[in-house]
Amino acid sequence: MPKDHGIGASSKRREDVRFLTGTGNYTDDINARGQAYVHFLRSDVAHGRITNIDTTAASEMPGVVRIFTGADFEGIGSIPCGWQVTDRFGEVMHEPPHPVLAQGKVRHVGDPIAAIVADTLAEARDAAEAIELDIEELPAVVNMKDALKDDAPKVHDDLPGNLCYDWGFVEENREAVDKAIKEAAHVTTLELVNNRLIANPMEPRVALGEYNRANDESTLYTTSQNPHVIRLLMGAFVLGIPEHKLRVVAPDVGGGFGTKIFHYAEEAFCTFAARQLARPVKWTSTRSEAFMSDAHGRDHVTKIELALDKDNNFVALRTDTLANMGAYLSTFAPSVPTWLHGTLMAGNYKTPLIYVNVKAVFTNTVPVDAYRGAGRPEATYQLERVVDKAARELGVDPIALRRQNFITEFPYQTPVAVEYDTGDYPATMDKLEEIADIAGFAARRKESEAKGRLRGLGVNCYIEACGIAPSNLVGQLGARAGLYESATVRVNATGSISVMTGSHSHGQGHETAFPQVVAEMLGIPEDQIDIVHGDTARVPMGMGTYGSRSLAVGGSAMVRATEKIINKAKKIASHLMEASEADIELKDGQFTVAGTDKSVAWGDVTLAAYVPHNYPLEDIEPGLEETAFYDPSNFTYPSGAYACEVELDPETGRVTIERFSAADDFGNIINPMIVSGQVHGGIAQGVGQALMEGCVYDENGQLLSASYMDYAMPRADDVPFYSVDHSCVTPCTHNPLGVKGCGEAGAIGSPPAVINAVVDAMQSGGHDVTHIDMPASPSRVWAAMNG
Amino acid sequence: MYNFDVVTPKTVADAVAALGEEDAQALGGGQTLIPTLKQRLASPSKLVSLTGIDEIKGIRTDESGTLCIGGGTTHGTIAGEGSAYPALAALAGNIGDPAVRNRGTIGGSLANNDPSACYPAAVLASGATIVTNTREIAADDYFQGMFTTALEEAEIITEVRFPVPEKAYYQKFEQPASRFSLVGVFVAKYADGVRVAVTGASNDGVFRWTEAETALSSNFSADALDGLAASADDMIADMHGSAAYRAHLIGVLTKRAVAAAG
Ligand SMILES: Cc1cc2nc3c(=O)[nH]c(=O)nc-3n(C[C@H](O)[C@H](O)[C@H](O)COP(=O)(O)OP(=O)(O)OC[C@H]3O[C@@H](n4cnc5c(N)ncnc54)[C@H](O)[C@@H]3O)c2cc1C
């Protein structure tokens, strides 16, 4: 019998009731009395010098409250970057300023130039058209290789060029890797592009700034995955508002996928302007603005070489990557192609020598930062593609080649700094072969061929580093913040509980899964427990939700705080039952004394804590509320094996996904249904990346894929019914729940499976195609087969 | 959007009068025009909504068997009630999503003449007649290139008359993002010959593939198209497909349309 409550139960997502009945409370649902609206005048050229900006006439337009330009932000801080990468030569990266509103130059289409605050949005837009603006257009750099040429136009005039950093990892391995590759029996080389994506959460970004003159407090309501981080970045670095005078609220958030981690200029603007004007200021992004102002994802160009010995053992791996930063450094941008990517290059394999080189490049495009998986999909994609290509070159079975090179002993120290605590890669591969019915593929291929279709099978593995992250380690790697998490468990007098967690929930289902853990620990019903998140005034501290860290880090903090609660509650119970504390047991919401029939209910203990008439006041304080901060000692390492089967219409190049199977090891599972849902969504995004999504700029830096007319998002009928399994469990060894994280796996594991399948299908049709770049759109597939 | 006035006349005559004003514009289902207004790409002073004019809505078959569809008829109605011309009903039923189909109209689509729109292929392949408040225009004269038609200022499409073919099929290959046609081919077989119209592919908008028409008129089978290839000259090339790809798709889709038409 599956459990019906607590850890392991598929409890229904309680938050869905409000989401599905239109009673969610999103930032745009919040309106402050007397609020004004801001419209941003954005650059329509990719690169240019602002030679004249005159707002005089526009300021006289009806309803205009005030028009701000870059000049109003002189002396105000720059939008900060949260991570400093040190390059191969020991130098720190180039870190150009990122003004709230453009100062002197515009550097990408969408760069905000002026902010028009007016009584209504229509009036703000009208006034924007009356601003006199002259921009001297400069040549733009869009392509990363061009950007690194000596004579390339510079995105930032004060930097030596467009190179942000040249990172080598592990630099000491460089020569040994070169040598091993030179001497290897076989080297497989692959050049590929990890396509640039636009996250497109269903809810566009919104910011509402408020200022209370009476107590000098600012409040920002914003669509963020991590309100405390925004408070820190914006308060300390941009506007100089101390924490106790700044509240940041991220209410219901309609999807983030990474792009709502970062601190954005619009947030700082609304907070700043509300103070200046002593009036609430609201901005709601249009979908068109989202395309050109939300941080984009991926955008790597990579050459990867895998060296094998004569027995097909992997002996060395070398990668060269150009990573697009866009025009400015977004909050975590520098960490994505480095520490979230280089450290994963071992994958599931015991390759002894690895060297990763990454050159981060400024271009006249929207900033690029973390997007579901962040660095790990880029690592997985290139590795699993090159392994597949090697298998084809060597004429061996791709699954067998993988199995042969699997890491099988744990803990395993990779040559790229991280130590995997647990895993069982053969087990997930066995499970995959079963659920994907790999054995039945040949018959299914025949059926497809009978219909005039090609059929391809793609298999791959993945490993990711989640549960981000040990603070002391990331500090050494350049993070400018700690990456612990906090939780406060507040037990109320009647026994109900509010858990204040720093882990924001914007689709992940924390409001359901977190109570399951506490309910299990205390033996009380889940509905007695509520989760409070997303408000710096209610939650002590939080580093937010990304990197599949919520349960592993935030959940662990909650476990620690709940343990403190149990300890204290046992003290109270021992007093009430006049027994020794050591003999007190807690089960099913009852405290009992071992070996006796004495018992006292959870609610009686909590009541005693708040009505301490009969209470050990000399030993313990009244009340029952505990806080814990949890800093993980290692990353967690979810892993798995994925299989995709495609059908390809050779006449049109159209690829359809017929089957998709995922066997994941996420460690212990709190709510299997939610985990499956996370995997489903991740696969949809991975399939989107592999077959459909592509952010396209022209050579002048104009965004061509600027709306859903040209940017193809996956729809329900683009994906099949998935077969997902997470019964292979090797619990994480270093967090109290033994959990690893599941939020990004689907998006990490699926693109190589799809592309491996597409290549397999093409080859089965006799086409000598060894690689196709994503998205494998019909026209690209057709061109590849007919090229 | 910029500010504008809206009127909802009840008759074509009143609508035409209202459209006589400077910068007035007809509003059909608004599925193209409203997004344009939201983006501030158009600034009509007055929108003359055609949604209240009953005389341009609905579907009837006249005494000669011609299917006559009011210019204000929605895609949804055509999909649901156009069974006299199954290929046309199927085309309408595959436009956009239910919200689009319940608002968007055939008249609006034809007036707009988007190079990737579906109806133009049906109208041209059927040799349909576009009826306006002032005249009747043959399909061959009506389409004059991307977003360009024979319509004059303030001219309203009141009806579209489709001779119903013996066999027909619309084969649409969707552009992955918009799901408009990347290329769409409408094949219609009449007693006096076959017409083939192609949308989505050409820089000149919808056009007739006459070589295919000749081949199919003598032998209405996919094999009749063997060896025929549409020219890639003047085909649209964009991020969704090269000119050569589009030209190639025309051949593939035409064969499939013929096969499906039976
Ligand atoms: C999400 C989405 C998907 C779509 N997918 C497709 C698709 O796959 N295939 C396809 O073909 N189309 C597609 N469309 C377009 C859709 O068919 C529109 O409804 C159509 O193009 C315009 O019709 P309308 O009645 O909405 O016209 P409106 O938007 O109201 O008007 C369009 C233009 O026509 C003029 N006009 C309107 N009615 C008349 C009339 N009776 N006489 C003269 N002029 C008139 C207006 O003045 C305006 O210039 C899609 C639209 C959307 C929003």
PDB file of N, CA and C and ligand atoms in Angstrom, chain B residues 25-34 50 56 71-72 75 94-97 100 103-105 107-109 111-112 116-119 151 155-157 172 178-181, ligand 1:
ATOM      1  N   GLN B  25     -11.330  52.331 -39.647  1.00  0.00           N
ATOM      2  CA  GLN B  25     -10.912  51.012 -40.132  1.00  0.00           C
ATOM      3  C   GLN B  25     -11.902  49.958 -39.689  1.00  0.00           C
ATOM      4  N   ALA B  26     -12.125  48.988 -40.587  1.00  0.00           N
ATOM      5  CA  ALA B  26     -13.040  47.897 -40.253  1.00  0.00           C
ATOM      6  C   ALA B  26     -12.396  46.970 -39.231  1.00  0.00           C
ATOM      7  N   LEU B  27     -13.217  46.467 -38.331  1.00  0.00           N
ATOM      8  CA  LEU B  27     -12.763  45.480 -37.348  1.00  0.00           C
ATOM      9  C   LEU B  27     -13.597  44.225 -37.528  1.00  0.00           C
ATOM     10  N   GLY B  28     -12.935  43.138 -37.889  1.00  0.00           N
ATOM     11  CA  GLY B  28     -13.626  41.854 -37.967  1.00  0.00           C
ATOM     12  C   GLY B  28     -13.535  41.184 -36.606  1.00  0.00           C
ATOM     13  N   GLY B  29     -12.909  40.022 -36.577  1.00  0.00           N
ATOM     14  CA  GLY B  29     -12.741  39.334 -35.297  1.00  0.00           C
ATOM     15  C   GLY B  29     -11.622  39.904 -34.447  1.00  0.00           C
ATOM     16  N   GLY B  30     -10.844  40.768 -35.023  1.00  0.00           N
ATOM     17  CA  GLY B  30      -9.787  41.438 -34.258  1.00  0.00           C
ATOM     18  C   GLY B  30      -8.567  40.586 -33.972  1.00  0.00           C
ATOM     19  N   GLN B  31      -8.500  39.419 -34.562  1.00  0.00           N
ATOM     20  CA  GLN B  31      -7.397  38.504 -34.215  1.00  0.00           C
ATOM     21  C   GLN B  31      -6.067  38.931 -34.831  1.00  0.00           C
ATOM     22  N   THR B  32      -6.123  39.753 -35.834  1.00  0.00           N
ATOM     23  CA  THR B  32      -4.915  40.342 -36.396  1.00  0.00           C
ATOM     24  C   THR B  32      -4.820  41.809 -35.994  1.00  0.00           C
ATOM     25  N   LEU B  33      -5.941  42.488 -36.105  1.00  0.00           N
ATOM     26  CA  LEU B  33      -5.913  43.938 -35.892  1.00  0.00           C
ATOM     27  C   LEU B  33      -5.664  44.314 -34.428  1.00  0.00           C
ATOM     28  N   ILE B  34      -6.280  43.615 -33.490  1.00  0.00           N
ATOM     29  CA  ILE B  34      -6.127  44.013 -32.084  1.00  0.00           C
ATOM     30  C   ILE B  34      -4.672  43.886 -31.615  1.00  0.00           C
ATOM     31  N   LEU B  50     -17.599  45.033 -37.515  1.00  0.00           N
ATOM     32  CA  LEU B  50     -18.552  44.385 -38.422  1.00  0.00           C
ATOM     33  C   LEU B  50     -19.324  43.274 -37.721  1.00  0.00           C
ATOM     34  N   ILE B  56     -23.893  39.768 -43.126  1.00  0.00           N
ATOM     35  CA  ILE B  56     -22.636  39.209 -43.648  1.00  0.00           C
ATOM     36  C   ILE B  56     -22.167  37.996 -42.836  1.00  0.00           C
ATOM     37  N   GLY B  71     -18.907  37.327 -45.175  1.00  0.00           N
ATOM     38  CA  GLY B  71     -17.556  37.818 -44.854  1.00  0.00           C
ATOM     39  C   GLY B  71     -17.301  37.917 -43.359  1.00  0.00           C
ATOM     40  N   GLY B  72     -18.383  38.015 -42.591  1.00  0.00           N
ATOM     41  CA  GLY B  72     -18.224  38.141 -41.133  1.00  0.00           C
ATOM     42  C   GLY B  72     -18.369  36.805 -40.419  1.00  0.00           C
ATOM     43  N   HIS B  75     -14.231  31.491 -38.264  1.00  0.00           N
ATOM     44  CA  HIS B  75     -13.590  30.214 -38.616  1.00  0.00           C
ATOM     45  C   HIS B  75     -14.327  29.074 -37.920  1.00  0.00           C
ATOM     46  N   ASN B  94      -8.598  24.160 -38.348  1.00  0.00           N
ATOM     47  CA  ASN B  94      -7.196  24.009 -37.941  1.00  0.00           C
ATOM     48  C   ASN B  94      -6.484  25.363 -37.830  1.00  0.00           C
ATOM     49  N   ILE B  95      -7.245  26.428 -37.875  1.00  0.00           N
ATOM     50  CA  ILE B  95      -6.630  27.751 -37.707  1.00  0.00           C
ATOM     51  C   ILE B  95      -6.521  28.061 -36.217  1.00  0.00           C
ATOM     52  N   GLY B  96      -5.344  28.421 -35.775  1.00  0.00           N
ATOM     53  CA  GLY B  96      -5.151  28.903 -34.402  1.00  0.00           C
ATOM     54  C   GLY B  96      -5.745  27.969 -33.375  1.00  0.00           C
ATOM     55  N   ASP B  97      -6.377  28.559 -32.383  1.00  0.00           N
ATOM     56  CA  ASP B  97      -6.980  27.811 -31.279  1.00  0.00           C
ATOM     57  C   ASP B  97      -8.452  28.205 -31.197  1.00  0.00           C
ATOM     58  N   VAL B 100      -9.250  31.919 -31.170  1.00  0.00           N
ATOM     59  CA  VAL B 100      -9.038  32.574 -32.468  1.00  0.00           C
ATOM     60  C   VAL B 100     -10.185  32.229 -33.407  1.00  0.00           C
ATOM     61  N   ARG B 103     -13.490  34.048 -32.878  1.00  0.00           N
ATOM     62  CA  ARG B 103     -13.535  35.482 -33.174  1.00  0.00           C
ATOM     63  C   ARG B 103     -13.162  35.779 -34.620  1.00  0.00           C
ATOM     64  N   GLY B 104     -12.106  35.152 -35.081  1.00  0.00           N
ATOM     65  CA  GLY B 104     -11.563  35.497 -36.396  1.00  0.00           C
ATOM     66  C   GLY B 104     -12.544  35.164 -37.509  1.00  0.00           C
ATOM     67  N   THR B 105     -12.531  35.980 -38.571  1.00  0.00           N
ATOM     68  CA  THR B 105     -13.489  35.811 -39.663  1.00  0.00           C
ATOM     69  C   THR B 105     -12.782  35.587 -40.990  1.00  0.00           C
ATOM     70  N   GLY B 107     -13.586  37.014 -43.754  1.00  0.00           N
ATOM     71  CA  GLY B 107     -13.389  38.320 -44.400  1.00  0.00           C
ATOM     72  C   GLY B 107     -12.142  39.005 -43.894  1.00  0.00           C
ATOM     73  N   GLY B 108     -11.936  38.938 -42.591  1.00  0.00           N
ATOM     74  CA  GLY B 108     -10.744  39.563 -42.004  1.00  0.00           C
ATOM     75  C   GLY B 108      -9.478  38.912 -42.512  1.00  0.00           C
ATOM     76  N   SER B 109      -9.511  37.608 -42.614  1.00  0.00           N
ATOM     77  CA  SER B 109      -8.326  36.900 -43.071  1.00  0.00           C
ATOM     78  C   SER B 109      -8.011  37.272 -44.519  1.00  0.00           C
ATOM     79  N   ALA B 111      -8.982  39.965 -46.171  1.00  0.00           N
ATOM     80  CA  ALA B 111      -8.621  41.381 -46.297  1.00  0.00           C
ATOM     81  C   ALA B 111      -7.173  41.580 -45.888  1.00  0.00           C
ATOM     82  N   ASN B 112      -6.767  40.835 -44.896  1.00  0.00           N
ATOM     83  CA  ASN B 112      -5.391  40.970 -44.391  1.00  0.00           C
ATOM     84  C   ASN B 112      -4.383  40.345 -45.368  1.00  0.00           C
ATOM     85  N   SER B 116       1.155  33.825 -45.001  1.00  0.00           N
ATOM     86  CA  SER B 116       1.118  32.479 -44.413  1.00  0.00           C
ATOM     87  C   SER B 116      -0.295  32.051 -44.029  1.00  0.00           C
ATOM     88  N   ALA B 117      -1.279  32.830 -44.378  1.00  0.00           N
ATOM     89  CA  ALA B 117      -2.648  32.503 -43.990  1.00  0.00           C
ATOM     90  C   ALA B 117      -3.178  31.336 -44.819  1.00  0.00           C
ATOM     91  N   CYS B 118      -4.190  30.688 -44.290  1.00  0.00           N
ATOM     92  CA  CYS B 118      -4.714  29.478 -44.914  1.00  0.00           C
ATOM     93  C   CYS B 118      -5.801  29.752 -45.966  1.00  0.00           C
ATOM     94  N   TYR B 119      -6.790  30.594 -45.612  1.00  0.00           N
ATOM     95  CA  TYR B 119      -7.916  30.808 -46.544  1.00  0.00           C
ATOM     96  C   TYR B 119      -7.497  31.223 -47.951  1.00  0.00           C
ATOM     97  N   LEU B 151      -8.816  45.094 -52.774  1.00  0.00           N
ATOM     98  CA  LEU B 151      -9.801  45.906 -52.045  1.00  0.00           C
ATOM     99  C   LEU B 151      -9.422  47.383 -52.085  1.00  0.00           C
ATOM    100  N   GLU B 155     -13.769  49.331 -48.489  1.00  0.00           N
ATOM    101  CA  GLU B 155     -14.538  48.275 -49.162  1.00  0.00           C
ATOM    102  C   GLU B 155     -14.651  47.086 -48.204  1.00  0.00           C
ATOM    103  N   ILE B 156     -15.832  46.553 -48.096  1.00  0.00           N
ATOM    104  CA  ILE B 156     -16.076  45.478 -47.127  1.00  0.00           C
ATOM    105  C   ILE B 156     -16.350  44.161 -47.855  1.00  0.00           C
ATOM    106  N   ILE B 157     -15.696  43.122 -47.406  1.00  0.00           N
ATOM    107  CA  ILE B 157     -15.993  41.793 -47.941  1.00  0.00           C
ATOM    108  C   ILE B 157     -17.299  41.322 -47.297  1.00  0.00           C
ATOM    109  N   LYS B 172      -1.440  21.307 -44.853  1.00  0.00           N
ATOM    110  CA  LYS B 172      -0.737  22.417 -44.200  1.00  0.00           C
ATOM    111  C   LYS B 172       0.488  21.871 -43.490  1.00  0.00           C
ATOM    112  N   SER B 178       4.452  29.721 -34.848  1.00  0.00           N
ATOM    113  CA  SER B 178       3.134  30.357 -34.999  1.00  0.00           C
ATOM    114  C   SER B 178       2.049  29.367 -35.356  1.00  0.00           C
ATOM    115  N   ARG B 179       2.446  28.265 -35.918  1.00  0.00           N
ATOM    116  CA  ARG B 179       1.522  27.277 -36.472  1.00  0.00           C
ATOM    117  C   ARG B 179       0.640  27.836 -37.586  1.00  0.00           C
ATOM    118  N   PHE B 180       1.016  28.975 -38.140  1.00  0.00           N
ATOM    119  CA  PHE B 180       0.496  29.361 -39.445  1.00  0.00           C
ATOM    120  C   PHE B 180       1.142  28.384 -40.439  1.00  0.00           C
ATOM    121  N   SER B 181       0.827  28.526 -41.711  1.00  0.00           N
ATOM    122  CA  SER B 181       1.445  27.592 -42.640  1.00  0.00           C
ATOM    123  C   SER B 181       2.864  28.044 -42.987  1.00  0.00           C
TER     124      SER B 181
HETATM  125  C1  LIG C   1      -2.891  32.673 -32.294  1.00  0.00           C
HETATM  126  C2  LIG C   1      -3.328  32.868 -33.697  1.00  0.00           C
HETATM  127  C3  LIG C   1      -3.137  31.850 -34.612  1.00  0.00           C
HETATM  128  C4  LIG C   1      -3.541  32.016 -35.920  1.00  0.00           C
HETATM  129  N1  LIG C   1      -3.326  30.990 -36.789  1.00  0.00           N
HETATM  130  C5  LIG C   1      -3.705  31.135 -38.079  1.00  0.00           C
HETATM  131  C6  LIG C   1      -3.531  30.105 -39.018  1.00  0.00           C
HETATM  132  O1  LIG C   1      -3.012  29.031 -38.716  1.00  0.00           O
HETATM  133  N2  LIG C   1      -3.937  30.312 -40.295  1.00  0.00           N
HETATM  134  C7  LIG C   1      -4.524  31.478 -40.662  1.00  0.00           C
HETATM  135  O2  LIG C   1      -4.888  31.605 -41.806  1.00  0.00           O
HETATM  136  N3  LIG C   1      -4.705  32.485 -39.802  1.00  0.00           N
HETATM  137  C8  LIG C   1      -4.317  32.349 -38.520  1.00  0.00           C
HETATM  138  N4  LIG C   1      -4.520  33.369 -37.641  1.00  0.00           N
HETATM  139  C9  LIG C   1      -5.112  34.631 -38.128  1.00  0.00           C
HETATM  140  C10 LIG C   1      -6.623  34.575 -37.955  1.00  0.00           C
HETATM  141  O3  LIG C   1      -7.151  33.739 -38.931  1.00  0.00           O
HETATM  142  C11 LIG C   1      -7.272  35.961 -38.040  1.00  0.00           C
HETATM  143  O4  LIG C   1      -8.521  35.780 -37.498  1.00  0.00           O
HETATM  144  C12 LIG C   1      -7.445  36.556 -39.397  1.00  0.00           C
HETATM  145  O5  LIG C   1      -6.213  36.677 -40.068  1.00  0.00           O
HETATM  146  C13 LIG C   1      -8.030  37.950 -39.311  1.00  0.00           C
HETATM  147  O6  LIG C   1      -9.415  37.885 -39.170  1.00  0.00           O
HETATM  148  P1  LIG C   1     -10.208  38.818 -38.199  1.00  0.00           P
HETATM  149  O7  LIG C   1     -11.650  38.645 -38.475  1.00  0.00           O
HETATM  150  O8  LIG C   1      -9.756  38.546 -36.837  1.00  0.00           O
HETATM  151  O9  LIG C   1      -9.767  40.266 -38.715  1.00  0.00           O
HETATM  152  P2  LIG C   1      -9.286  41.564 -37.951  1.00  0.00           P
HETATM  153  O10 LIG C   1      -8.107  41.283 -37.158  1.00  0.00           O
HETATM  154  O11 LIG C   1     -10.437  42.198 -37.269  1.00  0.00           O
HETATM  155  O12 LIG C   1      -8.928  42.464 -39.192  1.00  0.00           O
HETATM  156  C14 LIG C   1      -7.842  42.168 -40.035  1.00  0.00           C
HETATM  157  C15 LIG C   1      -7.850  43.153 -41.194  1.00  0.00           C
HETATM  158  O13 LIG C   1      -8.928  42.916 -42.050  1.00  0.00           O
HETATM  159  C16 LIG C   1      -9.797  44.044 -42.135  1.00  0.00           C
HETATM  160  N5  LIG C   1     -11.146  43.479 -42.190  1.00  0.00           N
HETATM  161  C17 LIG C   1     -11.739  42.699 -41.259  1.00  0.00           C
HETATM  162  N6  LIG C   1     -12.907  42.240 -41.705  1.00  0.00           N
HETATM  163  C18 LIG C   1     -13.075  42.748 -42.956  1.00  0.00           C
HETATM  164  C19 LIG C   1     -14.102  42.630 -43.945  1.00  0.00           C
HETATM  165  N7  LIG C   1     -15.191  41.869 -43.770  1.00  0.00           N
HETATM  166  N8  LIG C   1     -13.926  43.300 -45.088  1.00  0.00           N
HETATM  167  C20 LIG C   1     -12.833  44.051 -45.310  1.00  0.00           C
HETATM  168  N9  LIG C   1     -11.848  44.200 -44.437  1.00  0.00           N
HETATM  169  C21 LIG C   1     -11.969  43.540 -43.254  1.00  0.00           C
HETATM  170  C22 LIG C   1      -9.467  44.891 -40.952  1.00  0.00           C
HETATM  171  O14 LIG C   1      -9.716  46.242 -41.207  1.00  0.00           O
HETATM  172  C23 LIG C   1      -7.995  44.606 -40.770  1.00  0.00           C
HETATM  173  O15 LIG C   1      -7.240  45.399 -41.645  1.00  0.00           O
HETATM  174  C24 LIG C   1      -4.139  33.232 -36.330  1.00  0.00           C
HETATM  175  C25 LIG C   1      -4.324  34.267 -35.424  1.00  0.00           C
HETATM  176  C26 LIG C   1      -3.923  34.097 -34.115  1.00  0.00           C
HETATM  177  C27 LIG C   1      -4.138  35.215 -33.142  1.00  0.00           C
END
